[in-house]
Amino acid sequence: MSYIDYLEWRFRNLNEGLSFLLAILSLAVAFVGPHYLRYGVIVGVLIPIITATTAIVPHEIAHRQSARNYGCASRFTLSFKGFLATLLINLISGLTGFGFLVFVSGYTGIFCRFGIMTKDVEGKTAFAGPLTNLVIAILSLLSLLFIPISNIYLLYLLAEIFTFNSYVAFFNLIPLPPLDGQKVLRWNSAIWGVALIFALILTFVPYYVL
């Protein structure tokens, strides 16, 4: 066993709580750049951590609980190579201000009885993740309507949660392995198409409207 394989094995066997924390870190570093840190700890550190948490944890828990509802065992698992790639790409994006966000740090492992997962169960379980991100994005957007303009930090937090969750939903609905989109498309092309268009609108339209 090579050292990389050993680290992969160690990461796969971390407890779920620590796996979530490391996954959040791999996304949050995208916001730790000079253009963020100059505004202080709240904008440069706390809000990125909260934002990344809302995008990752509910998404993966939705996968997990959906799978468990169908009688499958499930837990969030971290990948060393995926974590390292996510961390480095997002860190470079954050420091330079160029590039894009990625998340391949981990996945929700699903183990069904006799190792059999139907297309229906696979698709619904996959769709639960990005659907959760879309719901969080919409709730954040609606919440902005009720926050006074003087509460600048809360407004910024909600705007970041909206933006981040919209992007995570869109990114995950791309129909390429190992993303959720491939499984959702295979299960129900109509639901996949509507969800992808909706996520696309939420992700990109506000930049042209505002």
JSON list of C-alpha atoms in Angstrom, two decimals:
[
{"chain": "A", "resi": 1, "resn": "MET", "atom": "CA", "xyz": [0.00, 0.00, 0.00]},
{"chain": "A", "resi": 2, "resn": "SER", "atom": "CA", "xyz": [1.40, 3.40, -1.02]},
{"chain": "A", "resi": 3, "resn": "TYR", "atom": "CA", "xyz": [1.33, 6.37, 1.36]},
{"chain": "A", "resi": 4, "resn": "ILE", "atom": "CA", "xyz": [-1.42, 8.00, -0.75]},
{"chain": "A", "resi": 5, "resn": "ASP", "atom": "CA", "xyz": [-3.51, 4.83, -0.48]},
{"chain": "A", "resi": 6, "resn": "TYR", "atom": "CA", "xyz": [-2.88, 4.81, 3.27]},
{"chain": "A", "resi": 7, "resn": "LEU", "atom": "CA", "xyz": [-4.08, 8.42, 3.60]},
{"chain": "A", "resi": 8, "resn": "GLU", "atom": "CA", "xyz": [-7.11, 7.61, 1.47]},
{"chain": "A", "resi": 9, "resn": "TRP", "atom": "CA", "xyz": [-7.94, 4.74, 3.83]},
{"chain": "A", "resi": 10, "resn": "ARG", "atom": "CA", "xyz": [-7.44, 6.96, 6.91]},
{"chain": "A", "resi": 11, "resn": "PHE", "atom": "CA", "xyz": [-9.68, 9.71, 5.51]},
{"chain": "A", "resi": 12, "resn": "ARG", "atom": "CA", "xyz": [-12.41, 7.23, 4.59]},
{"chain": "A", "resi": 13, "resn": "ASN", "atom": "CA", "xyz": [-12.43, 5.99, 8.17]},
{"chain": "A", "resi": 14, "resn": "LEU", "atom": "CA", "xyz": [-12.61, 9.36, 9.91]},
{"chain": "A", "resi": 15, "resn": "ASN", "atom": "CA", "xyz": [-15.73, 9.89, 12.00]},
{"chain": "A", "resi": 16, "resn": "GLU", "atom": "CA", "xyz": [-18.52, 11.71, 10.22]},
{"chain": "A", "resi": 17, "resn": "GLY", "atom": "CA", "xyz": [-18.28, 14.89, 12.32]},
{"chain": "A", "resi": 18, "resn": "LEU", "atom": "CA", "xyz": [-14.59, 15.42, 11.56]},
{"chain": "A", "resi": 19, "resn": "SER", "atom": "CA", "xyz": [-15.21, 14.60, 7.90]},
{"chain": "A", "resi": 20, "resn": "PHE", "atom": "CA", "xyz": [-17.81, 17.36, 7.75]},
{"chain": "A", "resi": 21, "resn": "LEU", "atom": "CA", "xyz": [-15.46, 19.85, 9.41]},
{"chain": "A", "resi": 22, "resn": "LEU", "atom": "CA", "xyz": [-12.66, 19.15, 6.92]},
{"chain": "A", "resi": 23, "resn": "ALA", "atom": "CA", "xyz": [-15.10, 19.32, 4.01]},
{"chain": "A", "resi": 24, "resn": "ILE", "atom": "CA", "xyz": [-16.33, 22.72, 5.24]},
{"chain": "A", "resi": 25, "resn": "LEU", "atom": "CA", "xyz": [-12.73, 23.93, 5.49]},
{"chain": "A", "resi": 26, "resn": "SER", "atom": "CA", "xyz": [-12.02, 22.88, 1.89]},
{"chain": "A", "resi": 27, "resn": "LEU", "atom": "CA", "xyz": [-14.83, 25.15, 0.69]},
{"chain": "A", "resi": 28, "resn": "ALA", "atom": "CA", "xyz": [-14.42, 28.02, 3.15]},
{"chain": "A", "resi": 29, "resn": "VAL", "atom": "CA", "xyz": [-10.83, 28.73, 2.00]},
{"chain": "A", "resi": 30, "resn": "ALA", "atom": "CA", "xyz": [-12.27, 30.04, -1.27]},
{"chain": "A", "resi": 31, "resn": "PHE", "atom": "CA", "xyz": [-13.27, 33.16, 0.68]},
{"chain": "A", "resi": 32, "resn": "VAL", "atom": "CA", "xyz": [-10.02, 33.62, 2.58]},
{"chain": "A", "resi": 33, "resn": "GLY", "atom": "CA", "xyz": [-8.33, 36.05, 0.24]},
{"chain": "A", "resi": 34, "resn": "PRO", "atom": "CA", "xyz": [-6.95, 39.60, 0.57]},
{"chain": "A", "resi": 35, "resn": "HIS", "atom": "CA", "xyz": [-10.17, 41.09, -0.85]},
{"chain": "A", "resi": 36, "resn": "TYR", "atom": "CA", "xyz": [-12.16, 39.36, 1.92]},
{"chain": "A", "resi": 37, "resn": "LEU", "atom": "CA", "xyz": [-9.78, 39.57, 4.88]},
{"chain": "A", "resi": 38, "resn": "ARG", "atom": "CA", "xyz": [-9.38, 43.33, 4.55]},
{"chain": "A", "resi": 39, "resn": "TYR", "atom": "CA", "xyz": [-12.96, 43.62, 5.82]},
{"chain": "A", "resi": 40, "resn": "GLY", "atom": "CA", "xyz": [-12.14, 41.85, 9.08]},
{"chain": "A", "resi": 41, "resn": "VAL", "atom": "CA", "xyz": [-12.70, 38.51, 10.80]},
{"chain": "A", "resi": 42, "resn": "ILE", "atom": "CA", "xyz": [-16.50, 38.48, 10.46]},
{"chain": "A", "resi": 43, "resn": "VAL", "atom": "CA", "xyz": [-16.51, 38.87, 6.68]},
{"chain": "A", "resi": 44, "resn": "GLY", "atom": "CA", "xyz": [-13.21, 37.12, 6.04]},
{"chain": "A", "resi": 45, "resn": "VAL", "atom": "CA", "xyz": [-13.54, 34.10, 8.35]},
{"chain": "A", "resi": 46, "resn": "LEU", "atom": "CA", "xyz": [-16.85, 33.63, 10.16]},
{"chain": "A", "resi": 47, "resn": "ILE", "atom": "CA", "xyz": [-19.24, 34.25, 7.27]},
{"chain": "A", "resi": 48, "resn": "PRO", "atom": "CA", "xyz": [-17.30, 31.93, 4.89]},
{"chain": "A", "resi": 49, "resn": "ILE", "atom": "CA", "xyz": [-17.41, 29.13, 7.48]},
{"chain": "A", "resi": 50, "resn": "ILE", "atom": "CA", "xyz": [-21.15, 29.57, 8.09]},
{"chain": "A", "resi": 51, "resn": "THR", "atom": "CA", "xyz": [-21.82, 29.79, 4.35]},
{"chain": "A", "resi": 52, "resn": "ALA", "atom": "CA", "xyz": [-19.85, 26.65, 3.54]},
{"chain": "A", "resi": 53, "resn": "THR", "atom": "CA", "xyz": [-21.58, 24.82, 6.39]},
{"chain": "A", "resi": 54, "resn": "THR", "atom": "CA", "xyz": [-25.04, 25.62, 5.02]},
{"chain": "A", "resi": 55, "resn": "ALA", "atom": "CA", "xyz": [-24.01, 24.39, 1.58]},
{"chain": "A", "resi": 56, "resn": "ILE", "atom": "CA", "xyz": [-22.35, 21.12, 2.58]},
{"chain": "A", "resi": 57, "resn": "VAL", "atom": "CA", "xyz": [-23.92, 19.71, 5.72]},
{"chain": "A", "resi": 58, "resn": "PRO", "atom": "CA", "xyz": [-27.64, 19.92, 4.79]},
{"chain": "A", "resi": 59, "resn": "HIS", "atom": "CA", "xyz": [-26.82, 18.68, 1.26]},
{"chain": "A", "resi": 60, "resn": "GLU", "atom": "CA", "xyz": [-25.04, 15.56, 2.48]},
{"chain": "A", "resi": 61, "resn": "ILE", "atom": "CA", "xyz": [-27.48, 14.91, 5.33]},
{"chain": "A", "resi": 62, "resn": "ALA", "atom": "CA", "xyz": [-30.31, 15.06, 2.78]},
{"chain": "A", "resi": 63, "resn": "HIS", "atom": "CA", "xyz": [-28.54, 12.34, 0.75]},
{"chain": "A", "resi": 64, "resn": "ARG", "atom": "CA", "xyz": [-27.97, 10.30, 3.88]},
{"chain": "A", "resi": 65, "resn": "GLN", "atom": "CA", "xyz": [-31.48, 10.55, 5.29]},
{"chain": "A", "resi": 66, "resn": "SER", "atom": "CA", "xyz": [-33.09, 9.91, 1.91]},
{"chain": "A", "resi": 67, "resn": "ALA", "atom": "CA", "xyz": [-31.06, 6.73, 1.55]},
{"chain": "A", "resi": 68, "resn": "ARG", "atom": "CA", "xyz": [-31.92, 5.64, 5.08]},
{"chain": "A", "resi": 69, "resn": "ASN", "atom": "CA", "xyz": [-35.61, 6.21, 4.38]},
{"chain": "A", "resi": 70, "resn": "TYR", "atom": "CA", "xyz": [-35.29, 3.54, 1.67]},
{"chain": "A", "resi": 71, "resn": "GLY", "atom": "CA", "xyz": [-33.67, 1.13, 4.12]},
{"chain": "A", "resi": 72, "resn": "CYS", "atom": "CA", "xyz": [-30.05, 1.69, 3.05]},
{"chain": "A", "resi": 73, "resn": "ALA", "atom": "CA", "xyz": [-27.11, 2.33, 5.37]},
{"chain": "A", "resi": 74, "resn": "SER", "atom": "CA", "xyz": [-25.45, 5.67, 4.67]},
{"chain": "A", "resi": 75, "resn": "ARG", "atom": "CA", "xyz": [-22.79, 8.07, 5.99]},
{"chain": "A", "resi": 76, "resn": "PHE", "atom": "CA", "xyz": [-20.67, 10.99, 4.76]},
{"chain": "A", "resi": 77, "resn": "THR", "atom": "CA", "xyz": [-17.17, 9.85, 3.78]},
{"chain": "A", "resi": 78, "resn": "LEU", "atom": "CA", "xyz": [-14.11, 11.99, 3.08]},
{"chain": "A", "resi": 79, "resn": "SER", "atom": "CA", "xyz": [-11.65, 11.31, 0.26]},
{"chain": "A", "resi": 80, "resn": "PHE", "atom": "CA", "xyz": [-8.03, 12.39, 0.78]},
{"chain": "A", "resi": 81, "resn": "LYS", "atom": "CA", "xyz": [-7.38, 13.08, -2.91]},
{"chain": "A", "resi": 82, "resn": "GLY", "atom": "CA", "xyz": [-10.74, 14.80, -3.32]},
{"chain": "A", "resi": 83, "resn": "PHE", "atom": "CA", "xyz": [-10.19, 16.88, -0.19]},
{"chain": "A", "resi": 84, "resn": "LEU", "atom": "CA", "xyz": [-6.71, 17.93, -1.28]},
{"chain": "A", "resi": 85, "resn": "ALA", "atom": "CA", "xyz": [-7.87, 18.89, -4.78]},
{"chain": "A", "resi": 86, "resn": "THR", "atom": "CA", "xyz": [-10.84, 20.86, -3.41]},
{"chain": "A", "resi": 87, "resn": "LEU", "atom": "CA", "xyz": [-8.69, 22.62, -0.82]},
{"chain": "A", "resi": 88, "resn": "LEU", "atom": "CA", "xyz": [-5.97, 23.66, -3.28]},
{"chain": "A", "resi": 89, "resn": "ILE", "atom": "CA", "xyz": [-8.27, 24.76, -6.11]},
{"chain": "A", "resi": 90, "resn": "ASN", "atom": "CA", "xyz": [-10.53, 26.79, -3.82]},
{"chain": "A", "resi": 91, "resn": "LEU", "atom": "CA", "xyz": [-7.57, 28.29, -1.95]},
{"chain": "A", "resi": 92, "resn": "ILE", "atom": "CA", "xyz": [-5.97, 29.43, -5.21]},
{"chain": "A", "resi": 93, "resn": "SER", "atom": "CA", "xyz": [-9.32, 30.84, -6.36]},
{"chain": "A", "resi": 94, "resn": "GLY", "atom": "CA", "xyz": [-9.70, 32.71, -3.08]},
{"chain": "A", "resi": 95, "resn": "LEU", "atom": "CA", "xyz": [-6.18, 34.14, -3.06]},
{"chain": "A", "resi": 96, "resn": "THR", "atom": "CA", "xyz": [-6.14, 35.20, -6.70]},
{"chain": "A", "resi": 97, "resn": "GLY", "atom": "CA", "xyz": [-9.79, 36.14, -7.17]},
{"chain": "A", "resi": 98, "resn": "PHE", "atom": "CA", "xyz": [-9.89, 34.03, -10.31]},
{"chain": "A", "resi": 99, "resn": "GLY", "atom": "CA", "xyz": [-11.18, 30.55, -10.99]},
{"chain": "A", "resi": 100, "resn": "PHE", "atom": "CA", "xyz": [-14.26, 28.79, -9.70]},
{"chain": "A", "resi": 101, "resn": "LEU", "atom": "CA", "xyz": [-15.46, 26.78, -6.72]},
{"chain": "A", "resi": 102, "resn": "VAL", "atom": "CA", "xyz": [-15.28, 23.00, -6.70]},
{"chain": "A", "resi": 103, "resn": "PHE", "atom": "CA", "xyz": [-16.32, 20.42, -4.15]},
{"chain": "A", "resi": 104, "resn": "VAL", "atom": "CA", "xyz": [-15.10, 16.85, -4.49]},
{"chain": "A", "resi": 105, "resn": "SER", "atom": "CA", "xyz": [-13.88, 16.48, -0.89]},
{"chain": "A", "resi": 106, "resn": "GLY", "atom": "CA", "xyz": [-16.22, 13.66, -0.05]},
{"chain": "A", "resi": 107, "resn": "TYR", "atom": "CA", "xyz": [-19.40, 11.83, -0.79]},
{"chain": "A", "resi": 108, "resn": "THR", "atom": "CA", "xyz": [-22.29, 10.15, 0.95]},
{"chain": "A", "resi": 109, "resn": "GLY", "atom": "CA", "xyz": [-21.65, 6.44, 0.83]},
{"chain": "A", "resi": 110, "resn": "ILE", "atom": "CA", "xyz": [-24.83, 4.39, 0.41]},
{"chain": "A", "resi": 111, "resn": "PHE", "atom": "CA", "xyz": [-25.02, 0.66, 1.08]},
{"chain": "A", "resi": 112, "resn": "CYS", "atom": "CA", "xyz": [-28.33, -1.00, 0.28]},
{"chain": "A", "resi": 113, "resn": "ARG", "atom": "CA", "xyz": [-29.45, -4.50, 1.17]},
{"chain": "A", "resi": 114, "resn": "PHE", "atom": "CA", "xyz": [-27.75, -7.14, -1.00]},
{"chain": "A", "resi": 115, "resn": "GLY", "atom": "CA", "xyz": [-25.79, -4.29, -2.64]},
{"chain": "A", "resi": 116, "resn": "ILE", "atom": "CA", "xyz": [-28.70, -3.47, -4.94]},
{"chain": "A", "resi": 117, "resn": "MET", "atom": "CA", "xyz": [-29.89, 0.10, -5.51]},
{"chain": "A", "resi": 118, "resn": "THR", "atom": "CA", "xyz": [-32.69, 0.68, -7.99]},
{"chain": "A", "resi": 119, "resn": "LYS", "atom": "CA", "xyz": [-32.61, 3.57, -10.45]},
{"chain": "A", "resi": 120, "resn": "ASP", "atom": "CA", "xyz": [-35.55, 5.10, -8.61]},
{"chain": "A", "resi": 121, "resn": "VAL", "atom": "CA", "xyz": [-33.86, 5.04, -5.20]},
{"chain": "A", "resi": 122, "resn": "GLU", "atom": "CA", "xyz": [-30.55, 6.21, -6.63]},
{"chain": "A", "resi": 123, "resn": "GLY", "atom": "CA", "xyz": [-32.16, 9.15, -8.45]},
{"chain": "A", "resi": 124, "resn": "LYS", "atom": "CA", "xyz": [-34.32, 10.31, -5.56]},
{"chain": "A", "resi": 125, "resn": "THR", "atom": "CA", "xyz": [-31.42, 10.04, -3.13]},
{"chain": "A", "resi": 126, "resn": "ALA", "atom": "CA", "xyz": [-29.16, 12.00, -5.47]},
{"chain": "A", "resi": 127, "resn": "PHE", "atom": "CA", "xyz": [-31.80, 14.68, -6.05]},
{"chain": "A", "resi": 128, "resn": "ALA", "atom": "CA", "xyz": [-32.30, 15.24, -2.32]},
{"chain": "A", "resi": 129, "resn": "GLY", "atom": "CA", "xyz": [-28.91, 17.04, -2.06]},
{"chain": "A", "resi": 130, "resn": "PRO", "atom": "CA", "xyz": [-29.25, 19.79, -4.69]},
{"chain": "A", "resi": 131, "resn": "LEU", "atom": "CA", "xyz": [-32.96, 20.17, -3.87]},
{"chain": "A", "resi": 132, "resn": "THR", "atom": "CA", "xyz": [-31.97, 21.01, -0.31]},
{"chain": "A", "resi": 133, "resn": "ASN", "atom": "CA", "xyz": [-29.50, 23.63, -1.57]},
{"chain": "A", "resi": 134, "resn": "LEU", "atom": "CA", "xyz": [-32.23, 25.20, -3.74]},
{"chain": "A", "resi": 135, "resn": "VAL", "atom": "CA", "xyz": [-34.60, 25.40, -0.78]},
{"chain": "A", "resi": 136, "resn": "ILE", "atom": "CA", "xyz": [-31.92, 27.04, 1.39]},
{"chain": "A", "resi": 137, "resn": "ALA", "atom": "CA", "xyz": [-31.11, 29.49, -1.43]},
{"chain": "A", "resi": 138, "resn": "ILE", "atom": "CA", "xyz": [-34.76, 30.51, -1.85]},
{"chain": "A", "resi": 139, "resn": "LEU", "atom": "CA", "xyz": [-35.32, 30.90, 1.90]},
{"chain": "A", "resi": 140, "resn": "SER", "atom": "CA", "xyz": [-32.19, 33.07, 2.14]},
{"chain": "A", "resi": 141, "resn": "LEU", "atom": "CA", "xyz": [-33.32, 35.21, -0.76]},
{"chain": "A", "resi": 142, "resn": "LEU", "atom": "CA", "xyz": [-36.78, 35.72, 0.74]},
{"chain": "A", "resi": 143, "resn": "SER", "atom": "CA", "xyz": [-35.24, 36.51, 4.14]},
{"chain": "A", "resi": 144, "resn": "LEU", "atom": "CA", "xyz": [-33.33, 39.40, 2.58]},
{"chain": "A", "resi": 145, "resn": "LEU", "atom": "CA", "xyz": [-36.65, 41.18, 2.05]},
{"chain": "A", "resi": 146, "resn": "PHE", "atom": "CA", "xyz": [-37.25, 41.41, 5.81]},
{"chain": "A", "resi": 147, "resn": "ILE", "atom": "CA", "xyz": [-33.80, 42.43, 7.04]},
{"chain": "A", "resi": 148, "resn": "PRO", "atom": "CA", "xyz": [-33.25, 46.16, 7.70]},
{"chain": "A", "resi": 149, "resn": "ILE", "atom": "CA", "xyz": [-30.57, 47.77, 5.55]},
{"chain": "A", "resi": 150, "resn": "SER", "atom": "CA", "xyz": [-28.69, 48.77, 8.70]},
{"chain": "A", "resi": 151, "resn": "ASN", "atom": "CA", "xyz": [-27.96, 45.12, 9.54]},
{"chain": "A", "resi": 152, "resn": "ILE", "atom": "CA", "xyz": [-25.18, 44.89, 6.98]},
{"chain": "A", "resi": 153, "resn": "TYR", "atom": "CA", "xyz": [-23.52, 41.73, 8.29]},
{"chain": "A", "resi": 154, "resn": "LEU", "atom": "CA", "xyz": [-26.73, 39.69, 8.29]},
{"chain": "A", "resi": 155, "resn": "LEU", "atom": "CA", "xyz": [-27.60, 40.96, 4.82]},
{"chain": "A", "resi": 156, "resn": "TYR", "atom": "CA", "xyz": [-24.17, 39.94, 3.58]},
{"chain": "A", "resi": 157, "resn": "LEU", "atom": "CA", "xyz": [-24.42, 36.53, 5.25]},
{"chain": "A", "resi": 158, "resn": "LEU", "atom": "CA", "xyz": [-27.81, 35.80, 3.69]},
{"chain": "A", "resi": 159, "resn": "ALA", "atom": "CA", "xyz": [-26.61, 36.99, 0.28]},
{"chain": "A", "resi": 160, "resn": "GLU", "atom": "CA", "xyz": [-23.58, 34.69, 0.50]},
{"chain": "A", "resi": 161, "resn": "ILE", "atom": "CA", "xyz": [-25.73, 31.74, 1.61]},
{"chain": "A", "resi": 162, "resn": "PHE", "atom": "CA", "xyz": [-28.04, 32.38, -1.34]},
{"chain": "A", "resi": 163, "resn": "THR", "atom": "CA", "xyz": [-25.18, 32.64, -3.83]},
{"chain": "A", "resi": 164, "resn": "PHE", "atom": "CA", "xyz": [-23.24, 29.67, -2.48]},
{"chain": "A", "resi": 165, "resn": "ASN", "atom": "CA", "xyz": [-26.19, 27.29, -2.24]},
{"chain": "A", "resi": 166, "resn": "SER", "atom": "CA", "xyz": [-27.43, 28.25, -5.71]},
{"chain": "A", "resi": 167, "resn": "TYR", "atom": "CA", "xyz": [-24.01, 27.50, -7.15]},
{"chain": "A", "resi": 168, "resn": "VAL", "atom": "CA", "xyz": [-23.64, 24.20, -5.27]},
{"chain": "A", "resi": 169, "resn": "ALA", "atom": "CA", "xyz": [-27.06, 23.08, -6.55]},
{"chain": "A", "resi": 170, "resn": "PHE", "atom": "CA", "xyz": [-26.18, 24.04, -10.12]},
{"chain": "A", "resi": 171, "resn": "PHE", "atom": "CA", "xyz": [-22.72, 22.46, -9.97]},
{"chain": "A", "resi": 172, "resn": "ASN", "atom": "CA", "xyz": [-24.07, 19.20, -8.56]},
{"chain": "A", "resi": 173, "resn": "LEU", "atom": "CA", "xyz": [-26.79, 18.96, -11.22]},
{"chain": "A", "resi": 174, "resn": "ILE", "atom": "CA", "xyz": [-24.23, 18.89, -14.03]},
{"chain": "A", "resi": 175, "resn": "PRO", "atom": "CA", "xyz": [-24.73, 15.40, -15.52]},
{"chain": "A", "resi": 176, "resn": "LEU", "atom": "CA", "xyz": [-21.15, 14.20, -15.17]},
{"chain": "A", "resi": 177, "resn": "PRO", "atom": "CA", "xyz": [-19.87, 11.53, -12.77]},
{"chain": "A", "resi": 178, "resn": "PRO", "atom": "CA", "xyz": [-19.48, 11.59, -9.83]},
{"chain": "A", "resi": 179, "resn": "LEU", "atom": "CA", "xyz": [-21.93, 14.52, -9.54]},
{"chain": "A", "resi": 180, "resn": "ASP", "atom": "CA", "xyz": [-25.58, 14.07, -8.61]},
{"chain": "A", "resi": 181, "resn": "GLY", "atom": "CA", "xyz": [-26.81, 15.30, -11.98]},
{"chain": "A", "resi": 182, "resn": "GLN", "atom": "CA", "xyz": [-25.94, 12.08, -13.80]},
{"chain": "A", "resi": 183, "resn": "LYS", "atom": "CA", "xyz": [-28.04, 9.98, -11.41]},
{"chain": "A", "resi": 184, "resn": "VAL", "atom": "CA", "xyz": [-30.95, 12.44, -11.42]},
{"chain": "A", "resi": 185, "resn": "LEU", "atom": "CA", "xyz": [-30.97, 12.57, -15.22]},
{"chain": "A", "resi": 186, "resn": "ARG", "atom": "CA", "xyz": [-30.94, 8.78, -15.43]},
{"chain": "A", "resi": 187, "resn": "TRP", "atom": "CA", "xyz": [-33.88, 8.63, -12.99]},
{"chain": "A", "resi": 188, "resn": "ASN", "atom": "CA", "xyz": [-36.10, 11.44, -14.36]},
{"chain": "A", "resi": 189, "resn": "SER", "atom": "CA", "xyz": [-34.94, 13.70, -17.19]},
{"chain": "A", "resi": 190, "resn": "ALA", "atom": "CA", "xyz": [-37.86, 16.15, -16.73]},
{"chain": "A", "resi": 191, "resn": "ILE", "atom": "CA", "xyz": [-37.14, 16.78, -13.04]},
{"chain": "A", "resi": 192, "resn": "TRP", "atom": "CA", "xyz": [-33.44, 17.06, -13.80]},
{"chain": "A", "resi": 193, "resn": "GLY", "atom": "CA", "xyz": [-34.07, 19.61, -16.59]},
{"chain": "A", "resi": 194, "resn": "VAL", "atom": "CA", "xyz": [-36.38, 21.80, -14.51]},
{"chain": "A", "resi": 195, "resn": "ALA", "atom": "CA", "xyz": [-34.05, 21.72, -11.50]},
{"chain": "A", "resi": 196, "resn": "LEU", "atom": "CA", "xyz": [-30.98, 22.52, -13.62]},
{"chain": "A", "resi": 197, "resn": "ILE", "atom": "CA", "xyz": [-32.66, 25.50, -15.30]},
{"chain": "A", "resi": 198, "resn": "PHE", "atom": "CA", "xyz": [-33.94, 26.79, -11.96]},
{"chain": "A", "resi": 199, "resn": "ALA", "atom": "CA", "xyz": [-30.48, 26.45, -10.38]},
{"chain": "A", "resi": 200, "resn": "LEU", "atom": "CA", "xyz": [-28.93, 28.14, -13.42]},
{"chain": "A", "resi": 201, "resn": "ILE", "atom": "CA", "xyz": [-31.30, 31.09, -13.06]},
{"chain": "A", "resi": 202, "resn": "LEU", "atom": "CA", "xyz": [-30.63, 31.46, -9.34]},
{"chain": "A", "resi": 203, "resn": "THR", "atom": "CA", "xyz": [-26.88, 31.21, -9.87]},
{"chain": "A", "resi": 204, "resn": "PHE", "atom": "CA", "xyz": [-26.35, 33.63, -12.74]},
{"chain": "A", "resi": 205, "resn": "VAL", "atom": "CA", "xyz": [-29.38, 35.88, -13.31]},
{"chain": "A", "resi": 206, "resn": "PRO", "atom": "CA", "xyz": [-28.95, 38.00, -10.12]},
{"chain": "A", "resi": 207, "resn": "TYR", "atom": "CA", "xyz": [-25.55, 39.20, -11.41]},
{"chain": "A", "resi": 208, "resn": "TYR", "atom": "CA", "xyz": [-27.23, 40.74, -14.44]},
{"chain": "A", "resi": 209, "resn": "VAL", "atom": "CA", "xyz": [-30.29, 42.04, -12.64]},
{"chain": "A", "resi": 210, "resn": "LEU", "atom": "CA", "xyz": [-28.61, 43.73, -9.68]}
]
